[in-house]
Every structure is written in C-alpha cells, then in structure tokens.
CSV table of C-alpha atoms in Angstrom, one decimal:
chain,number,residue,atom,x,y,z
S,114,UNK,CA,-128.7,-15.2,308.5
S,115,UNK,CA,-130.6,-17.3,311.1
S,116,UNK,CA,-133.5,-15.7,312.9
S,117,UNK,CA,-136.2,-13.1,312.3
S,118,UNK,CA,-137.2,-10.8,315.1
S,119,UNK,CA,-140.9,-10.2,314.5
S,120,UNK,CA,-142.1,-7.3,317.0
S,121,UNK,CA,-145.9,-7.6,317.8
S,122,UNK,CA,-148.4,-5.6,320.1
S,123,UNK,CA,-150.3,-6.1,323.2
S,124,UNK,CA,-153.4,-5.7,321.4
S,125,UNK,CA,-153.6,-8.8,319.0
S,126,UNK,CA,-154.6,-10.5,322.3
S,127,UNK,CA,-156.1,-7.7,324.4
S,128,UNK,CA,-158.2,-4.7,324.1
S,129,UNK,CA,-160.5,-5.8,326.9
S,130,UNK,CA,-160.3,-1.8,328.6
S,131,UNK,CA,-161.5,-0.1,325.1
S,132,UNK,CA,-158.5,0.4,323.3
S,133,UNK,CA,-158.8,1.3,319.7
S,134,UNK,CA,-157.0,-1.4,318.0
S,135,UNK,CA,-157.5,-3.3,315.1
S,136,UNK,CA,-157.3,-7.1,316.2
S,137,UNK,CA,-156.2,-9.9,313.7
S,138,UNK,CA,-153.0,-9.6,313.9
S,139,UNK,CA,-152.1,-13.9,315.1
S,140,UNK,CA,-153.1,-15.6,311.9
S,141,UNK,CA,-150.0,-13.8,310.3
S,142,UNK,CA,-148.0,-14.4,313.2
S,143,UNK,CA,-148.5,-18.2,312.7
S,144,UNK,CA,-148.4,-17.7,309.0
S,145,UNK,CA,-144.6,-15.8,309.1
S,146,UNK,CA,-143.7,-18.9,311.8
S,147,UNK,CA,-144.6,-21.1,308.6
S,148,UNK,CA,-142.2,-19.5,306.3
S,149,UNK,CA,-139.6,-19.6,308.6
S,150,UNK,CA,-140.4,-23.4,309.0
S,151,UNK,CA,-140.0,-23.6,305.2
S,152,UNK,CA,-137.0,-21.8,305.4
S,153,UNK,CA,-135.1,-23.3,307.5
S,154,UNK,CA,-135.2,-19.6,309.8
S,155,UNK,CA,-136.0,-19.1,313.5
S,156,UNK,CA,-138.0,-16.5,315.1
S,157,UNK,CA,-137.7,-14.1,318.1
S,158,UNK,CA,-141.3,-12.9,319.2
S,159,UNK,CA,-140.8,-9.9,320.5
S,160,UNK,CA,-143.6,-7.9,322.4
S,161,UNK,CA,-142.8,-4.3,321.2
S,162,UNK,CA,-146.2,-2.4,322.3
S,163,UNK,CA,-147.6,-3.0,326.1
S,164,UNK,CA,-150.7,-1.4,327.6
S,165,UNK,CA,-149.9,2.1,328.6
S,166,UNK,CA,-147.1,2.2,326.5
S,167,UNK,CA,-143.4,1.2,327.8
S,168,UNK,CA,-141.5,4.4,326.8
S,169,UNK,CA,-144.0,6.5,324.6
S,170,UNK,CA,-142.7,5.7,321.1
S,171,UNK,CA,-144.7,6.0,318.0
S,172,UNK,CA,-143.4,2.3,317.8
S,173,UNK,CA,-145.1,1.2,321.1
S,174,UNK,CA,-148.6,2.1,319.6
S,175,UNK,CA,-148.7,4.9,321.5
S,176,UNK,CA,-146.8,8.4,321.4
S,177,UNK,CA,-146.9,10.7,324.5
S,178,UNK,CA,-144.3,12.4,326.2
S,179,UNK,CA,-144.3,9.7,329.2
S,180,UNK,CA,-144.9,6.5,329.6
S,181,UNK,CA,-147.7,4.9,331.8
S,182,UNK,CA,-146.8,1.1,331.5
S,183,UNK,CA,-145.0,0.9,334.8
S,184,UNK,CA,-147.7,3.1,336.9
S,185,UNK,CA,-150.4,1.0,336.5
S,186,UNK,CA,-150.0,-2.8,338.2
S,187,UNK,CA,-153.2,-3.7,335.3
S,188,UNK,CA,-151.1,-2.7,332.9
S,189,UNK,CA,-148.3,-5.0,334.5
S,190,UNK,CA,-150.8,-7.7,334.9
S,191,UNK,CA,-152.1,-7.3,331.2
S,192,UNK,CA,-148.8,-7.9,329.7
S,193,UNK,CA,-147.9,-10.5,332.1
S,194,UNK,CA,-150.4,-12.6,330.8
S,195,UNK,CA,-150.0,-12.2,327.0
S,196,UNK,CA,-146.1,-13.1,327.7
S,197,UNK,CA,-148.0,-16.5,329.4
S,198,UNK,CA,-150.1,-17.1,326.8
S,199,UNK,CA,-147.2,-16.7,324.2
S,200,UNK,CA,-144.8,-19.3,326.1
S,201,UNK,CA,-147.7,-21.4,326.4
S,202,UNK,CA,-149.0,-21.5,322.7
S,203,UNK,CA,-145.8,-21.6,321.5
S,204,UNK,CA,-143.7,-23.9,323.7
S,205,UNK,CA,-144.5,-26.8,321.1
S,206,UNK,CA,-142.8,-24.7,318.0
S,207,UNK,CA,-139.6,-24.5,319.0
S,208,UNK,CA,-137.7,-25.9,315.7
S,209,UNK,CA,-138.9,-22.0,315.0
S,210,UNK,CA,-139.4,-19.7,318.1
S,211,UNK,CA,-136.3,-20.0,320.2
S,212,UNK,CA,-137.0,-16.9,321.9
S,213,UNK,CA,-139.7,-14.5,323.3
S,214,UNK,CA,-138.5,-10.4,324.4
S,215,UNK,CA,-141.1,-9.7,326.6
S,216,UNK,CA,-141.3,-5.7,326.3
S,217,UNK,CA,-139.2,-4.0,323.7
S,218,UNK,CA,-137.6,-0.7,325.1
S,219,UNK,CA,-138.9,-0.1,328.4
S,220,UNK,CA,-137.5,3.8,328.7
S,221,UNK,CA,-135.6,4.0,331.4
S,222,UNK,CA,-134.1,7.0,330.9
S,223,UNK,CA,-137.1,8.3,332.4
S,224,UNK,CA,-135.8,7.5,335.9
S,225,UNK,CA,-135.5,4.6,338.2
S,226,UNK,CA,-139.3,3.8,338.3
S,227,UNK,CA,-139.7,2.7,334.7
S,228,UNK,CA,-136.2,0.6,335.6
S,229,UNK,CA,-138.0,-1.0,339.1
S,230,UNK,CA,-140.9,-2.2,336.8
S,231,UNK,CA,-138.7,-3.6,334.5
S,232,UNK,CA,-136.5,-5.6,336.4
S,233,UNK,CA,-139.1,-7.2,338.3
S,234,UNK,CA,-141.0,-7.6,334.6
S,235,UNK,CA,-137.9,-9.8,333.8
S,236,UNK,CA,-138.5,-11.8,336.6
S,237,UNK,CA,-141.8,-12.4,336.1
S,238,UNK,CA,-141.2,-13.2,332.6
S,239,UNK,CA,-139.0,-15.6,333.1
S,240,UNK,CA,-141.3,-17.2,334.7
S,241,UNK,CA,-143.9,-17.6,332.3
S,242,UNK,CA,-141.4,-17.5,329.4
S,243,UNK,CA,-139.0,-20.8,330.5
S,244,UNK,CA,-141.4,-22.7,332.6
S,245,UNK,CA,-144.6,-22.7,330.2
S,246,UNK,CA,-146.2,-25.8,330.7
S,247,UNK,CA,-147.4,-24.9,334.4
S,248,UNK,CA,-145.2,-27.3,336.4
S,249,UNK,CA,-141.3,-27.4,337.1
S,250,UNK,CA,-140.3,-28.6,333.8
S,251,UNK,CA,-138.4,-25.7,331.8
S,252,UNK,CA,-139.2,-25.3,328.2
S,253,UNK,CA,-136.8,-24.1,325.2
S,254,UNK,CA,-137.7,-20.9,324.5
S,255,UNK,CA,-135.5,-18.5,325.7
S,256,UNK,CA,-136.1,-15.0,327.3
S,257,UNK,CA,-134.8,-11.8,325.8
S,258,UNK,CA,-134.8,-8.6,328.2
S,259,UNK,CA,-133.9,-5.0,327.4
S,260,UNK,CA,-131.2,-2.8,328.9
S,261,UNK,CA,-133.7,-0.5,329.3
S,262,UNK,CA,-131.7,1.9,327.8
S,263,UNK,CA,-129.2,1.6,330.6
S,264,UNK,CA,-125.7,1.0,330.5
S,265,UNK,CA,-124.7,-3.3,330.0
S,266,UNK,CA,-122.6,-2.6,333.4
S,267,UNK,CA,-125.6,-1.8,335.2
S,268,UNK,CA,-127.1,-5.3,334.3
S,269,UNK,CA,-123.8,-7.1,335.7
S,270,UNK,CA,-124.9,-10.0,338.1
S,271,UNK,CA,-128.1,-9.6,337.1
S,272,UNK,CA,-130.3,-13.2,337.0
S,273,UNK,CA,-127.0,-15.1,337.4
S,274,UNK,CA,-126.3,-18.7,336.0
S,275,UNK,CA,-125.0,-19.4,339.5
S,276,UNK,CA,-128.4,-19.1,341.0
S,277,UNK,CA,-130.3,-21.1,339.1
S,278,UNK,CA,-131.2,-18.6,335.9
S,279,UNK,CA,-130.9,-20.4,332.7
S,280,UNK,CA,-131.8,-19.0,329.0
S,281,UNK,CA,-131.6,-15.5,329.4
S,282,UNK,CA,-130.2,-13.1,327.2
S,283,UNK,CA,-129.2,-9.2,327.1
S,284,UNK,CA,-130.8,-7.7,324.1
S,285,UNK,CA,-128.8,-4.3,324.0
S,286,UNK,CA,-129.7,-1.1,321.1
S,287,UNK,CA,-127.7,0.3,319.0
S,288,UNK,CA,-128.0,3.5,316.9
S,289,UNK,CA,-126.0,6.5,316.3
S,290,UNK,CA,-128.5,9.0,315.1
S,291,UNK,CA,-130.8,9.8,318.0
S,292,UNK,CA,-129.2,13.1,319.9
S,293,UNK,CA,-127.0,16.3,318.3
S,294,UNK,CA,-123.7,15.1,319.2
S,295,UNK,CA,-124.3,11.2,317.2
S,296,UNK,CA,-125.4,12.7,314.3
S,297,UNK,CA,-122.6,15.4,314.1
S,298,UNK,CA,-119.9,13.0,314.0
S,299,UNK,CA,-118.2,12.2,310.8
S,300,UNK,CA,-117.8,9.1,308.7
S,301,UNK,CA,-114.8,7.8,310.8
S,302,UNK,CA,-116.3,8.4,314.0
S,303,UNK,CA,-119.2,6.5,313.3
S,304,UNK,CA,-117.0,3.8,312.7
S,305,UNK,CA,-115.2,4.3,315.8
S,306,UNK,CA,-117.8,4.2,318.2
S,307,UNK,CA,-119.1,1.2,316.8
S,308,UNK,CA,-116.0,-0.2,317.0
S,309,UNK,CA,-115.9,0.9,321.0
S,310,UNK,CA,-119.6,-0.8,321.1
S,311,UNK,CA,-117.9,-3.9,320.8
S,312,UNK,CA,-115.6,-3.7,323.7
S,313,UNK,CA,-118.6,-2.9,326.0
S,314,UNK,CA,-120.4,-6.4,324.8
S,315,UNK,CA,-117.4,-8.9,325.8
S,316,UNK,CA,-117.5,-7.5,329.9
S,317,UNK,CA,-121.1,-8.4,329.9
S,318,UNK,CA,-122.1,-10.8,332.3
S,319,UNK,CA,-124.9,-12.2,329.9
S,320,UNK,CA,-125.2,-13.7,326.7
S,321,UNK,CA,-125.4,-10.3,324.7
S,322,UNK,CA,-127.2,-9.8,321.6
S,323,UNK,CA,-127.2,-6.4,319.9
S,324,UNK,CA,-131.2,-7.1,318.8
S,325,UNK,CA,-131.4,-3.6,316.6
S,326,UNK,CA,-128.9,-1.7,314.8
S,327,UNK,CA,-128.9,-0.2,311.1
S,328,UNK,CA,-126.0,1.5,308.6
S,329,UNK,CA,-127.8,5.0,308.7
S,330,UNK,CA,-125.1,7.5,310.4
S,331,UNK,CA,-128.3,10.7,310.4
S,332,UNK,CA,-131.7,10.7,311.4
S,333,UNK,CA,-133.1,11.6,308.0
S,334,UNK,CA,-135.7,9.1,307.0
S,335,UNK,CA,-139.0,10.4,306.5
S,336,UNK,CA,-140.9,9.9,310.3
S,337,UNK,CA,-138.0,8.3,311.8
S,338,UNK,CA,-138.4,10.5,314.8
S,339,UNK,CA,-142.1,10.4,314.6
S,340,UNK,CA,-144.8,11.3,312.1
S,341,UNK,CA,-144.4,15.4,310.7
S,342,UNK,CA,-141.5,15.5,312.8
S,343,UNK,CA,-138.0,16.4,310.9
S,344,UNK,CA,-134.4,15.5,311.2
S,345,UNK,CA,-131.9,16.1,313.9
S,346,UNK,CA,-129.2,16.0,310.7
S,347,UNK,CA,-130.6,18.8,308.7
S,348,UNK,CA,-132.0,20.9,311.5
S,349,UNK,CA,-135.6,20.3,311.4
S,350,UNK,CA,-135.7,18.9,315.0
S,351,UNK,CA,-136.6,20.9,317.3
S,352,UNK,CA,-134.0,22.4,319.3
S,353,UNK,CA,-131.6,20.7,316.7
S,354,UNK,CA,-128.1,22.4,314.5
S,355,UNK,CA,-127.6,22.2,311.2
S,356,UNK,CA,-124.9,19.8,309.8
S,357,UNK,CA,-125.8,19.2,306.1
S,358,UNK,CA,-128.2,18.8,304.1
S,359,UNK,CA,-130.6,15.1,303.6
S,360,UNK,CA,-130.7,14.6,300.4
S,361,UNK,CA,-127.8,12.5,299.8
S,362,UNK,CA,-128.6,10.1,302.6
S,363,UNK,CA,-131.6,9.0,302.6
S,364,UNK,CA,-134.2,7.7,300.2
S,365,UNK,CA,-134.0,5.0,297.4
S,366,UNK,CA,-130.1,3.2,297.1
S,367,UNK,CA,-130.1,3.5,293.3
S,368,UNK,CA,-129.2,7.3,294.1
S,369,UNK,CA,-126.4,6.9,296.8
S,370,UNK,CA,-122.5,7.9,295.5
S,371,UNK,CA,-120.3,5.3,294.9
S,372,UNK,CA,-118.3,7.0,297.9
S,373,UNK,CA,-121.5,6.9,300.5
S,374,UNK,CA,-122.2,3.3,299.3
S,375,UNK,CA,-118.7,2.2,300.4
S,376,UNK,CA,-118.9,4.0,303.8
S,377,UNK,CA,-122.0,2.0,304.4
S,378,UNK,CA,-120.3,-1.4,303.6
S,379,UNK,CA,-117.4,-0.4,306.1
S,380,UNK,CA,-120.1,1.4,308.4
S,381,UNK,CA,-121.9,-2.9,308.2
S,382,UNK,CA,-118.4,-4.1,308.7
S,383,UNK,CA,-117.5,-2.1,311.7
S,384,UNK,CA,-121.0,-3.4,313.4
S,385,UNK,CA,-121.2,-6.5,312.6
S,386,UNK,CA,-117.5,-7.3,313.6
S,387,UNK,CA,-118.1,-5.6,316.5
S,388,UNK,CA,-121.5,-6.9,317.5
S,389,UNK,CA,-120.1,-10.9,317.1
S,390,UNK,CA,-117.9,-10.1,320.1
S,391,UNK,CA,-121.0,-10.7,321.8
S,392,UNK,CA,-123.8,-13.3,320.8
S,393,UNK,CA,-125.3,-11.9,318.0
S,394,UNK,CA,-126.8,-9.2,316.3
S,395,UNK,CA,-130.3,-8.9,314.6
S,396,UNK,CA,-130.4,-5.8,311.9
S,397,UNK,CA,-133.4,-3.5,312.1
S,398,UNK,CA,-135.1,-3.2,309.7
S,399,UNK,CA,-135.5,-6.1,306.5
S,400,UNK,CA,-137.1,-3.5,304.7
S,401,UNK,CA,-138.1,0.1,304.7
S,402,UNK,CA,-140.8,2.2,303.1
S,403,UNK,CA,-137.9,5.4,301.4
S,404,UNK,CA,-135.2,5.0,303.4
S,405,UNK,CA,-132.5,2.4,301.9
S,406,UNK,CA,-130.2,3.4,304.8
S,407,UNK,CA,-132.4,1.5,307.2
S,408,UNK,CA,-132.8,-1.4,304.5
S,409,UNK,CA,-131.2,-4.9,305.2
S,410,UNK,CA,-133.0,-6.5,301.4
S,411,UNK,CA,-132.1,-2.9,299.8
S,412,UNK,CA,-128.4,-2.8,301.2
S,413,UNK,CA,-128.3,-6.6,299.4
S,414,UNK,CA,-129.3,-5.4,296.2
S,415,UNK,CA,-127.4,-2.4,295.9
S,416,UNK,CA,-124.3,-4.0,297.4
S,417,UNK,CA,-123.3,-2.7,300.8
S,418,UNK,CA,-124.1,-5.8,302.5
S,419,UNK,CA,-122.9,-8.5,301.1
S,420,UNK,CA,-124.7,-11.9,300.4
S,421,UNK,CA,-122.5,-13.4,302.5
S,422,UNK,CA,-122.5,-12.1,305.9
S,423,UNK,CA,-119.1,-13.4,307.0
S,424,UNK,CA,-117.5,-11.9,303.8
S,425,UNK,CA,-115.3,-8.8,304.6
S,426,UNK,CA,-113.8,-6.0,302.7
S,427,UNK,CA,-111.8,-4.2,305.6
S,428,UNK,CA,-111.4,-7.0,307.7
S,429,UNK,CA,-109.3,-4.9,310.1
S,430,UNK,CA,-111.3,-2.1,310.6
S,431,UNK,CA,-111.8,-2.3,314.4
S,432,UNK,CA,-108.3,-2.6,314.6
C-alpha cells in the first residue's frame, strides 16, 4: 500500500454565501500529510463536496434529489478556486501529495448538463491543478477526474497526450451493491463482473485508477444508502425485492462464517487482480463505523485481506 485518498469539502475554505458548516477542517489535513511523511505514504486530495452539491449524496454534504453544482457558474467559480488554492499551497509537498481529484462523483446520470459542466471543470482544473505556480512551468501533482458515472469508452480521446495533456488520470467507481439486479446476483457473479471490470480498464485511453471499491456484494450497512434509509438486499429500500436476510453480512467481522470470510478474500482477489490491469486501485473505506464489509484495517485483522497485497490464494480466478 502506497497512497491515501483523503476526501475533503468545499467548505474548509469557503462558506462566504452562509452555508452552515463547521470550518477547521485544514490543520488536520496538514496533520494526516505529516503522518504520511513519516510513513513513507502518499496522498490523493480529493475534493468530494462542492457548493451546490455535485450529484446530491449524503457524502457531498448535501442530500437532495438533484444536484445544483453545475446550474450555478458561482458555484463553478467557488470550486474553481479552492482547486487553485490547493495546487497552489500544496505544489511544494509533493514527496506526499501526488495528486489532487478535483470533484468526486459529479452525477452524470442525471443527463448531459451535469456531464457539460464536468468536462469543462476538468479543463479548468487542469489548469490550476498542473500549472500552480502562475506561469508556464508545470508542477508534479497530478490531476484525478471522474467518469462521471459514465461509461470509460465515453472518455476515449479525451485530454490526449498528443495534444499537449500531461498528468491526468481516469479515476473510475466501482461497486456492486447500488441497484436490484447487483445485489441479487450470487457469490460467483460478483466475482465475475469484477472480473469483466478489468477488461473495460485495459481499452482505456487514460491512465485508469479504480479510486473506490469495497468487498461488500449487498447494500446492508447501516446508512449506506443514506441516513434511516434501509437496504436494497433485505428489502427495506424503497421500491426494492427481497433476497435474504442482513444479518450475516454486515456488522462486526468476528461474526462472519468461515465460508463468507473466504468469499470475501476471493471477492479482494477478483478486484484487485482485476483493477491492476489498469493503474491502480485505492480501497474505500480504511475503516468503518459497523460494517467490516466495507473495512480495509478490519478485513486485515480478520484475515480476508491479506497483509501482503500481492499475496494470492486463487491466483487464477479471473481466469
């Protein structure tokens, strides 16, 4: 393990149009850059609310059923100059930060506005994120952009080497628990559709990093799909269909079969071999409040990740 994607919010820099944030947040930005420096880690900054909110995740800072990021050109102009000011503050730390995603998740599934504002966002942020120090010198950090939830094809030729764009990187998604037909598949189709994942990654035209992904194959962890809202998996979604029961699932590690424990190692071992036939992956999430599924430190302890990342125990099984 080599980097640490640390997502952040618009507002530890700006709440200059009222919003109700608490600020503070920078002093243990620097402070987790300082570990990392200790630790021999790097660090991906990654800008995971903006005003308005992106895509209207719980995880943006703001929940609501659409997204006003891309409406508003202040909102634009907001984010555009946080992503400045984090080039610029952090151009001189680059034996840590070696990269900066500029907006985490913009939803483009909401239609081609949303996509418009992003790709012209990537531009922008390119910009500010490889040319920091205000002239024509480049710097080292390199820029992350989302897929926007669309397919890598659609991104094909998109900011080309050949003219002139340097240090950019695809950071794609990956979860297989967030619609009815994901989270009734079984065990071994899990594994196959991950497996498929990694074809996708080797006819993309970027460097490809698949910057979240976890071992959970249900939707079950508590507030997953927002807070008081259930599970697709056991039915309490609304709109969703029964499949099974929770309980085995989800929650602390130290209650998970023998059998489900050795799913989730090959469940890690069809990812991650699929995942390095691009550039990288990053794991989501470290740590996790009850839900061991999601847990990178927890699947260490309890031994379905092993301490040794390259170490396999079904080395062919993505064939």
């Amino acid at each position: 393990l080599n980097h640490v994607r640390l997502p952040i919010g618009y507002w530890a820099w700006d709440i200059s149009r009222g919003e109700p944030y608490h600020q503070g947040q920078l002093p243990y930005l620097n402070q987790a850059i300082g570990w990392c420096r200790t630790l021999g880690l790097k660090m991906i900054i990654d800008l995971h609310g903006a005003p308005g909110s992106q895509n209207g995740f719980d995880n943006s800072g703001q929940k609501k059923s659409y997204p006003l990021w891309h409406t508003s050109s202040d909102n634009i102009a907001r984010t555009n100059a946080i992503i400045k000011t984090l080039a610029s503050t952090y151009s001189s730390q680059t034996d840590v930060v070696t990269g900066i995603a500029p907006l985490n998740e913009p939803a483009g599934f909401f239609g081609n506005d949303v996509v418009a504002a992003a790709r012209q966002f990537w531009y922008d942020s390119y910009g500010n994120i490889r040319y920091p120090y205000g002239t024509s010198q480049q710097g080292a950090i390199v820029e992350f952009i989302s897929d926007a939830f669309q397919p890598l094809s659609y991104w094909n030729n998109f900011m080309p080497w050949q003219n002139g764009f340097e240090g950019v990187i695809m950071d794609t998604h990956y979860y297989g628990v967030f619609s009815q037909a994901e989270v009734s598949r079984s065990w071994d189709q899990q594994v196959q559709a991950a497996c498929a994942r990694g074809n996708q990654l080797t006819t993309s035209t970027l460097w490809t990093v698949v910057g979240e992904w976890s071992t959970a194959f249900t939707d079950c962890a508590k507030y997953l799909n927002g807070r008081g809202v259930g599970a697709r998996y056991d039915g309490t979604y609304p709109g969703s269909t029964f499949v099974g029961s929770c309980a085995p699932w989800t929650g602390s590690g130290a209650n998970f079969s023998a059998t489900y424990k050795a799913f989730l190692r090959r469940f890690w071992e069809a990812q991650v071999t699929a995942f390095e036939r691009g550039q990288g992956w990053i794991y989501w999430t470290w740590k996790a409040e009850n839900a061991d599924e999601w847990s990178y430190s927890a699947g260490l302890n309890y031994g379905w990740i092993p301490q040794n990342p390259t170490q396999r125990n079904y080395p062919n099984v993505c064939g």
